[in-house]
mmCIF file of C-alpha atoms in Angstrom:
data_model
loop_
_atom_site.group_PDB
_atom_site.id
_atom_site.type_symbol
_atom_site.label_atom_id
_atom_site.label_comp_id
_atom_site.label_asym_id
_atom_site.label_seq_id
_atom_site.Cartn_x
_atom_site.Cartn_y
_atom_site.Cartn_z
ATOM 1 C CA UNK A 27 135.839 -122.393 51.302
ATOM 2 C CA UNK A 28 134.849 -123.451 47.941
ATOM 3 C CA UNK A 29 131.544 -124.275 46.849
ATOM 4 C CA UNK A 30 131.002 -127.555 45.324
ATOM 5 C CA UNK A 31 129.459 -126.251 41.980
ATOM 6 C CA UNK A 32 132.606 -123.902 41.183
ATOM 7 C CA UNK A 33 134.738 -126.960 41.772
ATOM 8 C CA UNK A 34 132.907 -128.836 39.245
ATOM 9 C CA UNK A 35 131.765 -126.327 36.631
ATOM 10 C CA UNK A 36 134.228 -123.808 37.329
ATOM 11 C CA UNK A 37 132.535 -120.582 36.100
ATOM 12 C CA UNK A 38 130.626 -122.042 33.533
ATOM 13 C CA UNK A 39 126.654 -121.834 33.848
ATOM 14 C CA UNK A 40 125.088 -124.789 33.281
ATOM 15 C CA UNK A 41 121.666 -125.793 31.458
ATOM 16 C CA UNK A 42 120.261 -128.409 30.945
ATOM 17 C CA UNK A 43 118.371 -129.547 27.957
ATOM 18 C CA UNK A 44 115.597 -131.870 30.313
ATOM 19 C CA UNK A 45 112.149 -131.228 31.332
ATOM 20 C CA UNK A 46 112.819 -134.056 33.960
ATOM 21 C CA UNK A 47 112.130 -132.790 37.885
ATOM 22 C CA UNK A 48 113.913 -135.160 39.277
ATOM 23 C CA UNK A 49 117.168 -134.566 36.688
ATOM 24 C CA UNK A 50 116.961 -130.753 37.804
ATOM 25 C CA UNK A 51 116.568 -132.452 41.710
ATOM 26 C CA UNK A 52 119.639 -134.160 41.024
ATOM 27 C CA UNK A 53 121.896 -131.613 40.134
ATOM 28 C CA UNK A 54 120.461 -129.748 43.062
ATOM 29 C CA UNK A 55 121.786 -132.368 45.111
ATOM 30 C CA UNK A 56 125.393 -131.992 44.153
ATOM 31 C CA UNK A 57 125.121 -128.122 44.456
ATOM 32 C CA UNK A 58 124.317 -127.213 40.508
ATOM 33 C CA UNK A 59 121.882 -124.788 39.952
ATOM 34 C CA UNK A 60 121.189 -125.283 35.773
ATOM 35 C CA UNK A 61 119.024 -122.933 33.963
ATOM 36 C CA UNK A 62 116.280 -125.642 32.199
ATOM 37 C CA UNK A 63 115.687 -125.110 28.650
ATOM 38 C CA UNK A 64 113.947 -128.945 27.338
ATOM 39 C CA UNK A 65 114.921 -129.076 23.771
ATOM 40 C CA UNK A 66 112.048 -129.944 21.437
ATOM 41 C CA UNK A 67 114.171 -131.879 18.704
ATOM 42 C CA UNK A 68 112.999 -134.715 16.834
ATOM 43 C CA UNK A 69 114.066 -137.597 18.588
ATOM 44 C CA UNK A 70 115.556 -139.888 15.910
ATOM 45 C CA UNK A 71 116.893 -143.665 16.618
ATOM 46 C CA UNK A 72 119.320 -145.658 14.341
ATOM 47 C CA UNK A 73 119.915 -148.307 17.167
ATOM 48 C CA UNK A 74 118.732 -151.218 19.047
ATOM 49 C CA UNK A 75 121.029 -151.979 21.206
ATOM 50 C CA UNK A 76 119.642 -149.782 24.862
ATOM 51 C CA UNK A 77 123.184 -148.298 26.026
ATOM 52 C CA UNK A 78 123.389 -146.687 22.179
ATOM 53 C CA UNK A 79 120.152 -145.541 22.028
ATOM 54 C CA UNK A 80 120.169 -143.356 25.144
ATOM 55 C CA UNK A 81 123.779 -141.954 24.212
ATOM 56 C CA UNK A 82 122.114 -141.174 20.598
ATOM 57 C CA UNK A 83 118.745 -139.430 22.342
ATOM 58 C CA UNK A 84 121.338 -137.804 24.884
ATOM 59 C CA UNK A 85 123.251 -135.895 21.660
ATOM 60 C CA UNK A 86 120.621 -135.064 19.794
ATOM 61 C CA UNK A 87 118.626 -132.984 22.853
ATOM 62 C CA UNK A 88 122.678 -131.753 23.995
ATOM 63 C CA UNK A 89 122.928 -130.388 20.552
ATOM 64 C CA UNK A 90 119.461 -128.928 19.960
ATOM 65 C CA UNK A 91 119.793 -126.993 22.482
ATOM 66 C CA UNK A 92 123.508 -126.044 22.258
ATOM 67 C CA UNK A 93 122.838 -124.261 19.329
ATOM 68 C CA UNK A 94 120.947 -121.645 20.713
ATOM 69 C CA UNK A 95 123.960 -121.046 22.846
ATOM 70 C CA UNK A 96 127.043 -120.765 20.794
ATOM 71 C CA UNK A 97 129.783 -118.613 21.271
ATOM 72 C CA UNK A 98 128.320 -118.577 25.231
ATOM 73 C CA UNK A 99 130.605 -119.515 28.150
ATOM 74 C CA UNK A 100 127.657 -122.158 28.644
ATOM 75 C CA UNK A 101 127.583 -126.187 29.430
ATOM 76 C CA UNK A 102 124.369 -128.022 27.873
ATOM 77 C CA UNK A 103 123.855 -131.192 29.555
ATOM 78 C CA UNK A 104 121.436 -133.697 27.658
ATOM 79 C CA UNK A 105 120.133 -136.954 28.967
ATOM 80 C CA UNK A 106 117.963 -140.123 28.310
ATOM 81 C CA UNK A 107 116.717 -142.978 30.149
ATOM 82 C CA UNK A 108 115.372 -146.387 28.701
ATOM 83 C CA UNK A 109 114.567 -149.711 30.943
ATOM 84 C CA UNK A 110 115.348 -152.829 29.157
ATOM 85 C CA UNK A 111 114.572 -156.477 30.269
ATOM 86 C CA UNK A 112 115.784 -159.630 28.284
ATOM 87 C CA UNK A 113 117.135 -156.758 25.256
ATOM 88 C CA UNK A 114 113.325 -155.237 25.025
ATOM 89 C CA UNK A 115 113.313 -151.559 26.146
ATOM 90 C CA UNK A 116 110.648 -150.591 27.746
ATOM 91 C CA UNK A 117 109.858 -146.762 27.500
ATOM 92 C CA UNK A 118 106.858 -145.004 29.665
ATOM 93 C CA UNK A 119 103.465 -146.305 29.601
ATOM 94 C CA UNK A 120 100.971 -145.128 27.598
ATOM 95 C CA UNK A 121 97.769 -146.614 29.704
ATOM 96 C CA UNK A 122 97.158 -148.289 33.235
ATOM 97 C CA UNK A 123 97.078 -151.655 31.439
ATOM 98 C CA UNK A 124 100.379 -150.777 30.038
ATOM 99 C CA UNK A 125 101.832 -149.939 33.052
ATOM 100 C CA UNK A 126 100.189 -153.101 34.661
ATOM 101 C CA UNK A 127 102.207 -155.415 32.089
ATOM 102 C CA UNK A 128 105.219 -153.629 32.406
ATOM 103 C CA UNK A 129 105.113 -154.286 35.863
ATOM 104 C CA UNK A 130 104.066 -157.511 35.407
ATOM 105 C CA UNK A 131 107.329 -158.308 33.234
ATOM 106 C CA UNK A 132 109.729 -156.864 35.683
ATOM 107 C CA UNK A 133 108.668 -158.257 38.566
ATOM 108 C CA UNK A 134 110.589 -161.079 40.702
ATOM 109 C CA UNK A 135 113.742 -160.898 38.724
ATOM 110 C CA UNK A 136 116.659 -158.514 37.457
ATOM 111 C CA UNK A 137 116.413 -155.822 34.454
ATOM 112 C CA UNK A 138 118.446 -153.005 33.105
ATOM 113 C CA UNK A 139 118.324 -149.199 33.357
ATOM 114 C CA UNK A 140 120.210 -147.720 30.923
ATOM 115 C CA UNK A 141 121.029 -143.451 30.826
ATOM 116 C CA UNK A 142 123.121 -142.067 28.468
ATOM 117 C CA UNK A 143 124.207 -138.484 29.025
ATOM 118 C CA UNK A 144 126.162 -135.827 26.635
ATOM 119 C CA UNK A 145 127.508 -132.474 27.903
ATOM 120 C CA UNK A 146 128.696 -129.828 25.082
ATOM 121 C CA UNK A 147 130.820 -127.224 26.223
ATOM 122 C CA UNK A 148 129.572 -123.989 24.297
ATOM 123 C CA UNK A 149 131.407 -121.437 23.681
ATOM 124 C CA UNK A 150 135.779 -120.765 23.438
ATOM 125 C CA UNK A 151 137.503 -124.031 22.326
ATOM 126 C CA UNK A 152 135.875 -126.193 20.074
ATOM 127 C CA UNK A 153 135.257 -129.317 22.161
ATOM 128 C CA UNK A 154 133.870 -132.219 21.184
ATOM 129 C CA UNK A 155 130.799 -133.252 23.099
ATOM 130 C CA UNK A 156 131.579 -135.855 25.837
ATOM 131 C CA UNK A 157 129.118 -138.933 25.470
ATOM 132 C CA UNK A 158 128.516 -141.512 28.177
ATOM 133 C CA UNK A 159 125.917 -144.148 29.887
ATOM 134 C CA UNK A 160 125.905 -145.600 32.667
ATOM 135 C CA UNK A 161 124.103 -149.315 33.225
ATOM 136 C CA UNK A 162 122.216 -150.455 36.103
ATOM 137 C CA UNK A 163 120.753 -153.831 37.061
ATOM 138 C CA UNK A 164 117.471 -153.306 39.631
ATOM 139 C CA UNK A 165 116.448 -156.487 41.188
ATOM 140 C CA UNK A 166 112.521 -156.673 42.019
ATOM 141 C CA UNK A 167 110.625 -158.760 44.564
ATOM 142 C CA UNK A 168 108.195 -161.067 43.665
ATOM 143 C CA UNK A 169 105.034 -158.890 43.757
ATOM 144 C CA UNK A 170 100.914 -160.305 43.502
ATOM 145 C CA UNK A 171 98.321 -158.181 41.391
ATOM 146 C CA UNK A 172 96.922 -156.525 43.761
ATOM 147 C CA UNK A 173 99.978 -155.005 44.727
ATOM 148 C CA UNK A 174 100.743 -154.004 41.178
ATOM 149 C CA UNK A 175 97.605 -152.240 40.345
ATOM 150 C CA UNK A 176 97.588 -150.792 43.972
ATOM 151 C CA UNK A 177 101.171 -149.120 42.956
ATOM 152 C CA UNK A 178 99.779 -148.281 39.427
ATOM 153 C CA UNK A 179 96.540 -146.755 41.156
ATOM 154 C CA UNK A 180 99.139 -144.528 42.659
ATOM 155 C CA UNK A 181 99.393 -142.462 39.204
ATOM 156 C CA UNK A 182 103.107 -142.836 40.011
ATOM 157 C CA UNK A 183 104.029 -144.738 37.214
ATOM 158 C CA UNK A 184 102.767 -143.195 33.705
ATOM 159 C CA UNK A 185 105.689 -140.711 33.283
ATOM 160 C CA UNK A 186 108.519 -142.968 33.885
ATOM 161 C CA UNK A 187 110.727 -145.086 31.911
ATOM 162 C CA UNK A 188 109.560 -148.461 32.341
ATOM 163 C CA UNK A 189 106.569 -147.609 34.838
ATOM 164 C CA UNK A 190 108.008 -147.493 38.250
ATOM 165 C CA UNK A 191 110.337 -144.415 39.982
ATOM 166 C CA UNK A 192 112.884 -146.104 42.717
ATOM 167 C CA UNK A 193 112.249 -142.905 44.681
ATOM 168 C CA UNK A 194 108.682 -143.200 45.389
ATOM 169 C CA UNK A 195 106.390 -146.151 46.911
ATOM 170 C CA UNK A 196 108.071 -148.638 44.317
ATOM 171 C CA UNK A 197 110.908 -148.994 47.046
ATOM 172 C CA UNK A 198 108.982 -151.099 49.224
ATOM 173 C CA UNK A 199 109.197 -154.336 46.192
ATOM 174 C CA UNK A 200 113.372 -153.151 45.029
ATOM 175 C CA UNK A 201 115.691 -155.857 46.442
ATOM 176 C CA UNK A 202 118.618 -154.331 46.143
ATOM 177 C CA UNK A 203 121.045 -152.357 42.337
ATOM 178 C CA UNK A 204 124.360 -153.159 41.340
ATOM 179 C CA UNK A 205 125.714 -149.877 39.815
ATOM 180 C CA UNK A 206 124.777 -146.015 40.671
ATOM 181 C CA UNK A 207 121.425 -145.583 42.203
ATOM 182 C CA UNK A 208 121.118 -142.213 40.360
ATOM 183 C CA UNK A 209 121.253 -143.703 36.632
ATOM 184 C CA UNK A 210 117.907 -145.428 37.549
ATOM 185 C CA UNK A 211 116.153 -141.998 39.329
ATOM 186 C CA UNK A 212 117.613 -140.742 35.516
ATOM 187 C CA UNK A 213 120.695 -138.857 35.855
ATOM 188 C CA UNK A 214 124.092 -140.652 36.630
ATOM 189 C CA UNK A 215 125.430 -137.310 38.615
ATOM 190 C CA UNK A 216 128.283 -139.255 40.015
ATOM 191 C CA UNK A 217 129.886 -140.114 36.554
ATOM 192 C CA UNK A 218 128.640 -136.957 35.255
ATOM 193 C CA UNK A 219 130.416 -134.807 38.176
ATOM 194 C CA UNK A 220 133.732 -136.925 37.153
ATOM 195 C CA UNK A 221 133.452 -136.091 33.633
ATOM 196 C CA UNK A 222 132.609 -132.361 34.124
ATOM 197 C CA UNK A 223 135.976 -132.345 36.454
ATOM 198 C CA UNK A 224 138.170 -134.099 34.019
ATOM 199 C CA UNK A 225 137.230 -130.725 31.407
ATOM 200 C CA UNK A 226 139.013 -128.565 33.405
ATOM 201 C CA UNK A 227 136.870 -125.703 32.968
ATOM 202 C CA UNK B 211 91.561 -148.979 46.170
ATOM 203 C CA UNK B 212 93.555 -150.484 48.933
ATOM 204 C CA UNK B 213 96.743 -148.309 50.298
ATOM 205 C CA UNK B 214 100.201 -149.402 50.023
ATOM 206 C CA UNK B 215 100.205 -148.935 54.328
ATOM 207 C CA UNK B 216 97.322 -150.627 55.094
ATOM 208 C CA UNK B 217 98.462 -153.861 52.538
ATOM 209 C CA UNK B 218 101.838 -153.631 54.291
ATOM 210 C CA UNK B 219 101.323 -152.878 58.412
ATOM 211 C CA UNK B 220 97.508 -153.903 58.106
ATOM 212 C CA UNK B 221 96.004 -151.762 60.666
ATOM 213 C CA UNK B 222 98.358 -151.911 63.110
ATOM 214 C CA UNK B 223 100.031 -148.503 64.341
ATOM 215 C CA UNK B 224 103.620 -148.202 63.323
ATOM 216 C CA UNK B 225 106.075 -146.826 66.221
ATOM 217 C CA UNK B 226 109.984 -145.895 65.242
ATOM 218 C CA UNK B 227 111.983 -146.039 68.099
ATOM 219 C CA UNK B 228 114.679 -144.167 65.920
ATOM 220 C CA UNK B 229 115.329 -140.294 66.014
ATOM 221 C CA UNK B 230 116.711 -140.126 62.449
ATOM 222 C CA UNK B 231 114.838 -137.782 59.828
ATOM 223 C CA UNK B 232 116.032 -139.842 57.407
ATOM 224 C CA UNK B 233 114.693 -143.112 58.543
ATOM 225 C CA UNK B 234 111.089 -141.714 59.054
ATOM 226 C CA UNK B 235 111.335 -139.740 55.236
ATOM 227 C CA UNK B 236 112.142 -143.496 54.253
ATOM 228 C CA UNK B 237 108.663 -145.022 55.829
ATOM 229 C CA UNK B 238 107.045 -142.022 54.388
ATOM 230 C CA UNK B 239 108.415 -142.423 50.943
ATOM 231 C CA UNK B 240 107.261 -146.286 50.866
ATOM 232 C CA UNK B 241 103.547 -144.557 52.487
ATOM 233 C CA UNK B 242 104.052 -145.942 56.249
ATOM 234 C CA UNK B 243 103.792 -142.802 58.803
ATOM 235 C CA UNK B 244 104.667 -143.645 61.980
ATOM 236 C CA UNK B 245 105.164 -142.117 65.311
ATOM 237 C CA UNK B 246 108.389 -141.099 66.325
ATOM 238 C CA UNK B 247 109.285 -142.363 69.890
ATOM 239 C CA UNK B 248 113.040 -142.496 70.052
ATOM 240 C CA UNK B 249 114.951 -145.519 72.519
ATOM 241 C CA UNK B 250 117.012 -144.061 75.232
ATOM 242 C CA UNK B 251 118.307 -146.894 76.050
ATOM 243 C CA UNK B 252 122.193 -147.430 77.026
ATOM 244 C CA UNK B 253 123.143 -149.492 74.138
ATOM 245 C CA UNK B 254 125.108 -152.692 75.028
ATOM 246 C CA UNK B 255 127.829 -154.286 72.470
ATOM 247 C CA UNK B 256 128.588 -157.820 72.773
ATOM 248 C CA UNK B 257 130.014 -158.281 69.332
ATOM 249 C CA UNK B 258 133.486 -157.154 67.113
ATOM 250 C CA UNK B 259 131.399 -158.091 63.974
ATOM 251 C CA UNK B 260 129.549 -155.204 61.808
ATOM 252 C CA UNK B 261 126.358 -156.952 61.174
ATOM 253 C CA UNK B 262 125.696 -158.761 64.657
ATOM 254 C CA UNK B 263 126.517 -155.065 65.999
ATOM 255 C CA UNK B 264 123.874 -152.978 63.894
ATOM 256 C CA UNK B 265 121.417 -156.384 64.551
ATOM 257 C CA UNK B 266 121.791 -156.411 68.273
ATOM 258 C CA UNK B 267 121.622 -152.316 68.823
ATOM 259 C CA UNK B 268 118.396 -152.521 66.402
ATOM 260 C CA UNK B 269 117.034 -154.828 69.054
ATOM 261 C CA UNK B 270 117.755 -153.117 72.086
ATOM 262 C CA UNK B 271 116.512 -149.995 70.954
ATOM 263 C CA UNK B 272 113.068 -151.873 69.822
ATOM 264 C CA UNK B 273 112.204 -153.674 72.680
ATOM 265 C CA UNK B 274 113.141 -150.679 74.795
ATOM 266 C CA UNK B 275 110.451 -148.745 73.494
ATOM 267 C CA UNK B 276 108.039 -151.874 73.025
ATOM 268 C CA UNK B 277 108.397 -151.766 76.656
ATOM 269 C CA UNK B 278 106.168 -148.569 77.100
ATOM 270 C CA UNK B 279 103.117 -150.377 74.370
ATOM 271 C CA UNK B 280 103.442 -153.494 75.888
ATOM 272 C CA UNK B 281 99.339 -154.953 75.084
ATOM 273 C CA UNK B 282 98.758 -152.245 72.366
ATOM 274 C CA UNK B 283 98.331 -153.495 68.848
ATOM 275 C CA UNK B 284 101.487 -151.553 67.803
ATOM 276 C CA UNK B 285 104.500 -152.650 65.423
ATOM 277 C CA UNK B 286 108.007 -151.160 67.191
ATOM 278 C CA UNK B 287 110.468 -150.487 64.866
ATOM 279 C CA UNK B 288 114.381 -150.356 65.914
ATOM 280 C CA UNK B 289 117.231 -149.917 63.555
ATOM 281 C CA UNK B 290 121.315 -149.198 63.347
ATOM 282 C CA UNK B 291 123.525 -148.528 60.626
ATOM 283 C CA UNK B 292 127.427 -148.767 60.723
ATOM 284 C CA UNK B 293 130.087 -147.941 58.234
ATOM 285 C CA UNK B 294 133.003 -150.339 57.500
ATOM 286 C CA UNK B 295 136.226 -150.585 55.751
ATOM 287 C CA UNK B 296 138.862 -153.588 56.266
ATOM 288 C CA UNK B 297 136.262 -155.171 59.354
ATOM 289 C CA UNK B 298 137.231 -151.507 60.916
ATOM 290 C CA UNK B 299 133.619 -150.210 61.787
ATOM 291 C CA UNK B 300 133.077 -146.077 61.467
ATOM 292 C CA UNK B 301 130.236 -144.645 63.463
ATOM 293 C CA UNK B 302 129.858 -140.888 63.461
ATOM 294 C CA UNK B 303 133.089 -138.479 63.289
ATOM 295 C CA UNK B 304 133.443 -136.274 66.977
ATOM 296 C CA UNK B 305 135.151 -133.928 65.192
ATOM 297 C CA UNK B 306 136.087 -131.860 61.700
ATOM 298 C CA UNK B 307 139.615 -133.622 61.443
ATOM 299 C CA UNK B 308 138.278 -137.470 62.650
ATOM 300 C CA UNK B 309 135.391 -136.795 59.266
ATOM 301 C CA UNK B 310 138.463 -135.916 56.948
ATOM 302 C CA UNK B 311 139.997 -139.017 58.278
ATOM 303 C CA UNK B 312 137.610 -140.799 57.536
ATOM 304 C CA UNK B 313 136.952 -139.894 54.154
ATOM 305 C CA UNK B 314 140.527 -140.270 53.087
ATOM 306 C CA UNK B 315 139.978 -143.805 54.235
ATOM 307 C CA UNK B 316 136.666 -144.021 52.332
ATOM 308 C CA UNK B 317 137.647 -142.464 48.940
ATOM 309 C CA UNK B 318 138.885 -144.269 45.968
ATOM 310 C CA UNK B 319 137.630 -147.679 47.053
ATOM 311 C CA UNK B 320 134.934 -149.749 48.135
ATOM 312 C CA UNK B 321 133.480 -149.941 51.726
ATOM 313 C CA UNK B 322 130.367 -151.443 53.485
ATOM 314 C CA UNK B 323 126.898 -150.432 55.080
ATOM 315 C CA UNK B 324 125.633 -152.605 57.387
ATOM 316 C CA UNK B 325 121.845 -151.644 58.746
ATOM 317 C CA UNK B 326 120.597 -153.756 61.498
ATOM 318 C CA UNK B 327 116.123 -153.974 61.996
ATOM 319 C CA UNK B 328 114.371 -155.335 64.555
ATOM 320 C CA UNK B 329 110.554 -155.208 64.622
ATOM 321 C CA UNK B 330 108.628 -156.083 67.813
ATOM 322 C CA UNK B 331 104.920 -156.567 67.209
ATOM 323 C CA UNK B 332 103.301 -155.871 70.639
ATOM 324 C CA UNK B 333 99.781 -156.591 71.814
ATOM 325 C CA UNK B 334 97.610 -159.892 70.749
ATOM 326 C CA UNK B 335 99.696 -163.336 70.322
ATOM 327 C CA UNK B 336 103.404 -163.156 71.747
ATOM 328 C CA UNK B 337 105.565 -162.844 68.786
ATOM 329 C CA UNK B 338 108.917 -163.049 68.357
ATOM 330 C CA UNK B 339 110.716 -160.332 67.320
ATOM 331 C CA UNK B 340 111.949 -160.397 64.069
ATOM 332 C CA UNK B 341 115.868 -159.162 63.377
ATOM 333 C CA UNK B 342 117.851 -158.718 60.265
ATOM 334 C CA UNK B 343 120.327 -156.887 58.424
ATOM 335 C CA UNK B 344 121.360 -155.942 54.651
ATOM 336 C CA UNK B 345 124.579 -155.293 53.419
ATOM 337 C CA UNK B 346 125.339 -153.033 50.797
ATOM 338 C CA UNK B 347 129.031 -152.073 48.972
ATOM 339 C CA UNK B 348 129.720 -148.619 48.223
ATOM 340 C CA UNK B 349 132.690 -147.458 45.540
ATOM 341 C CA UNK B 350 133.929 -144.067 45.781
ATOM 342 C CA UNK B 351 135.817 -142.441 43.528
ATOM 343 C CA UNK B 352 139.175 -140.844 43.967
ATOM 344 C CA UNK B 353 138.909 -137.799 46.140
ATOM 345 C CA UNK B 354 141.415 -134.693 46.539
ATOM 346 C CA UNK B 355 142.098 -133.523 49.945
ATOM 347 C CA UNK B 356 140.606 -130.360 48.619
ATOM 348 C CA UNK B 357 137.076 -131.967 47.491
ATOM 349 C CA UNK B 358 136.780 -133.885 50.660
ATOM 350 C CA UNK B 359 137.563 -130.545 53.106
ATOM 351 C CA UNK B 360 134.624 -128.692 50.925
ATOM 352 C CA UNK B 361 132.344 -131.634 51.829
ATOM 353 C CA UNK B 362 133.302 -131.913 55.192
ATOM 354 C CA UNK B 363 132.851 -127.465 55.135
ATOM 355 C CA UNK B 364 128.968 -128.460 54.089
ATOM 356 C CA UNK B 365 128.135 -129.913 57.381
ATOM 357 C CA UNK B 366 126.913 -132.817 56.078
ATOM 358 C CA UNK B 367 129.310 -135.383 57.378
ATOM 359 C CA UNK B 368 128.859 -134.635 61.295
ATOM 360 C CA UNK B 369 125.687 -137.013 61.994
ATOM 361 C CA UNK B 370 126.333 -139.288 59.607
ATOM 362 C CA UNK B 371 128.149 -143.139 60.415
ATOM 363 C CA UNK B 372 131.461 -143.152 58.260
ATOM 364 C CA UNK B 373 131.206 -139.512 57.346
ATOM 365 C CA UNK B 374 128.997 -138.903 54.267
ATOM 366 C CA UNK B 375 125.361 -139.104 53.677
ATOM 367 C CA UNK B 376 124.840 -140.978 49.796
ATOM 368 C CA UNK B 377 121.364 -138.636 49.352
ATOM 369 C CA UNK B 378 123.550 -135.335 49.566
ATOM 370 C CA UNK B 379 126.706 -133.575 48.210
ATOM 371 C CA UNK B 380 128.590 -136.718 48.341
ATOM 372 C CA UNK B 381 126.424 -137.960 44.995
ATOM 373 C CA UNK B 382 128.944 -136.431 43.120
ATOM 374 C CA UNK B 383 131.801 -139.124 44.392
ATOM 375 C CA UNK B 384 129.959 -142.223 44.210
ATOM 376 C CA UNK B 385 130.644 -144.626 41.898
ATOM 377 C CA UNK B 386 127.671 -146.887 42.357
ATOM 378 C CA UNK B 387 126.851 -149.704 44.680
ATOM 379 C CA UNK B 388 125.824 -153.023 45.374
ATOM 380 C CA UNK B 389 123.097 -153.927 47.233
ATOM 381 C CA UNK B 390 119.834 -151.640 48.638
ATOM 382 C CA UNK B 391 120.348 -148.389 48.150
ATOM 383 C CA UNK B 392 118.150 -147.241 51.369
ATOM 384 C CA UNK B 393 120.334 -149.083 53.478
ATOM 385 C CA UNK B 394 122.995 -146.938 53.020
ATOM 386 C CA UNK B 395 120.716 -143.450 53.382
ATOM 387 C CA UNK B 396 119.652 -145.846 56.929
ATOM 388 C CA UNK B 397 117.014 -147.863 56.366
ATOM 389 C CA UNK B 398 116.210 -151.160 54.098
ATOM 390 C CA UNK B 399 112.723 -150.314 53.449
ATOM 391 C CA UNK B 400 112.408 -152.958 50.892
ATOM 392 C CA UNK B 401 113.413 -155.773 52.830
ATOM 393 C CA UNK B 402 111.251 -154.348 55.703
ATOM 394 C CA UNK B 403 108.390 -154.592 53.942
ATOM 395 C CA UNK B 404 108.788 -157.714 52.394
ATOM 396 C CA UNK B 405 109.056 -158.544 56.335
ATOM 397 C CA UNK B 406 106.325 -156.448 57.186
ATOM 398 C CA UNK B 407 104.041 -158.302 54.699
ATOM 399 C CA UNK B 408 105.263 -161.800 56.038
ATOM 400 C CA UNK B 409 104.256 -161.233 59.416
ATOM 401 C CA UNK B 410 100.286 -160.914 57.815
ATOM 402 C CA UNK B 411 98.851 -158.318 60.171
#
């Protein structure tokens, strides 16, 4: 029998270049065990426009920490996650009011999670990084104040993208996605799993 | 500080007549714990269609255990979930070969997850019980024979309706959805508790 992760990864370890629990969780989930090394780069935007800002942010952490790596047998996997609503991204919230009018703003109506994710194969070959995101729309019930700052008393909400996380409490106001559940938790591990295949490591 | 359970159920006790770990993670995630009290009733089908199945099973196996609280200020909660491809409904494979079947069926296309809910609010006024179901579309991607007999090696496919559970292993095949994401794991917890909330406990 073969394990899931060699049929993926083939030998290759894997590490990814997140601080993110729940990005480790995911790749858990799908049988990858990554050694976690967050890169500390300077993040640096030259875009607007959500789907190229995460693939930028993606690179530039994939490639910080790739370089400690080179000339390893070794997969860096970088990601990012914005949430945008009417073309405003909305990052994580910096204060309960914050958090409050985020909230406020997405509630009752349809907005955008955007992740964009870049894997560099270190090492043998000279690859060029693969570069992708994944978009998903995240339709909210209508929800009354005191059901916001109830869910923002919670403490859930000040170290995620757009101050909510589908997999906690905030699932009792999401209607229903259109696109992979896992992009909006912050790691699109079906894609990703596709992509890693497709190298033919 | 009011708490997401209490400004959902009130202060009404919350029974699940279900024996699935997964439904009852689902309540806890959205902070409802109930008491597990599984139905052992013989379920009766009436019905060829997925969604008055999963509606009428949800029923029977609420009011079955409503019938042991009847007077109690409880709130009985009954649910089924069903797989289907082409109107052809999957329920849970009896054997290793019938959950490669399956999945050769499943992969490389997009199926449906119906999840049936019934809540019976027993004790006080004589409600009537309210029933429901969500729909939710599921793409897979293209799967080898090879990938799908190392899933079906994990385990993971024998209790599960159609042959995969979305929240393991399987992550790394789908494509994304459309619809409520809990209703595929088993349990619409979003629409619930918009229900919930409606009834005003």
């Amino acid at each position: 029998m073969m394990q899931q992760e060699h049929m993926i990864c083939g030998g290759a370890r894997v590490i990814l270049a997140s601080a993110s629990p729940r990005r480790l969780e995911l790749l858990h989930q799908v049988g990858i065990r990554p050694q976690v090394e967050p890169s500390r780069v300077e993040e640096v935007i030259t875009s607007t426009a959500p789907e190229q800002v995460v693939m930028e942010l993606s690179r530039q952490k994939a490639e910080d920490v790739a370089g400690f790596h080179a000339g390893e047998k070794a997969l860096v996997i970088g990601a990012d996650t914005v949430v945008a609503a009417d073309g405003q991204i909305l990052g994580k919230p910096k204060s309960r009011e914050e958090a409050v009018r985020m909230l406020s703003m997405l509630q009752g109506r349809v907005h955008q999670v955007y992740t964009g994710v870049t894997v560099v194969a270190c090492g043998g070959r000279n690859r060029t990084p693969v570069t992708f995101f994944e978009e998903t729309d995240v339709w909210v019930y209508p929800m009354k104040p005191e059901q916001i700052a109830a869910y923002v008393d919670t403490g859930d909400p000040m170290d995620k993208a757009g101050a909510y996380g589908i997999q906690g409490q905030f699932a009792a106001y999401v209607k229903g996605i259109s696109g992979d559940y896992n992009n909006v938790v912050g790691l699109p591990v079906g894609r990703l799993c596709q992509e890693l295949m497709k190298l033919e490591l």
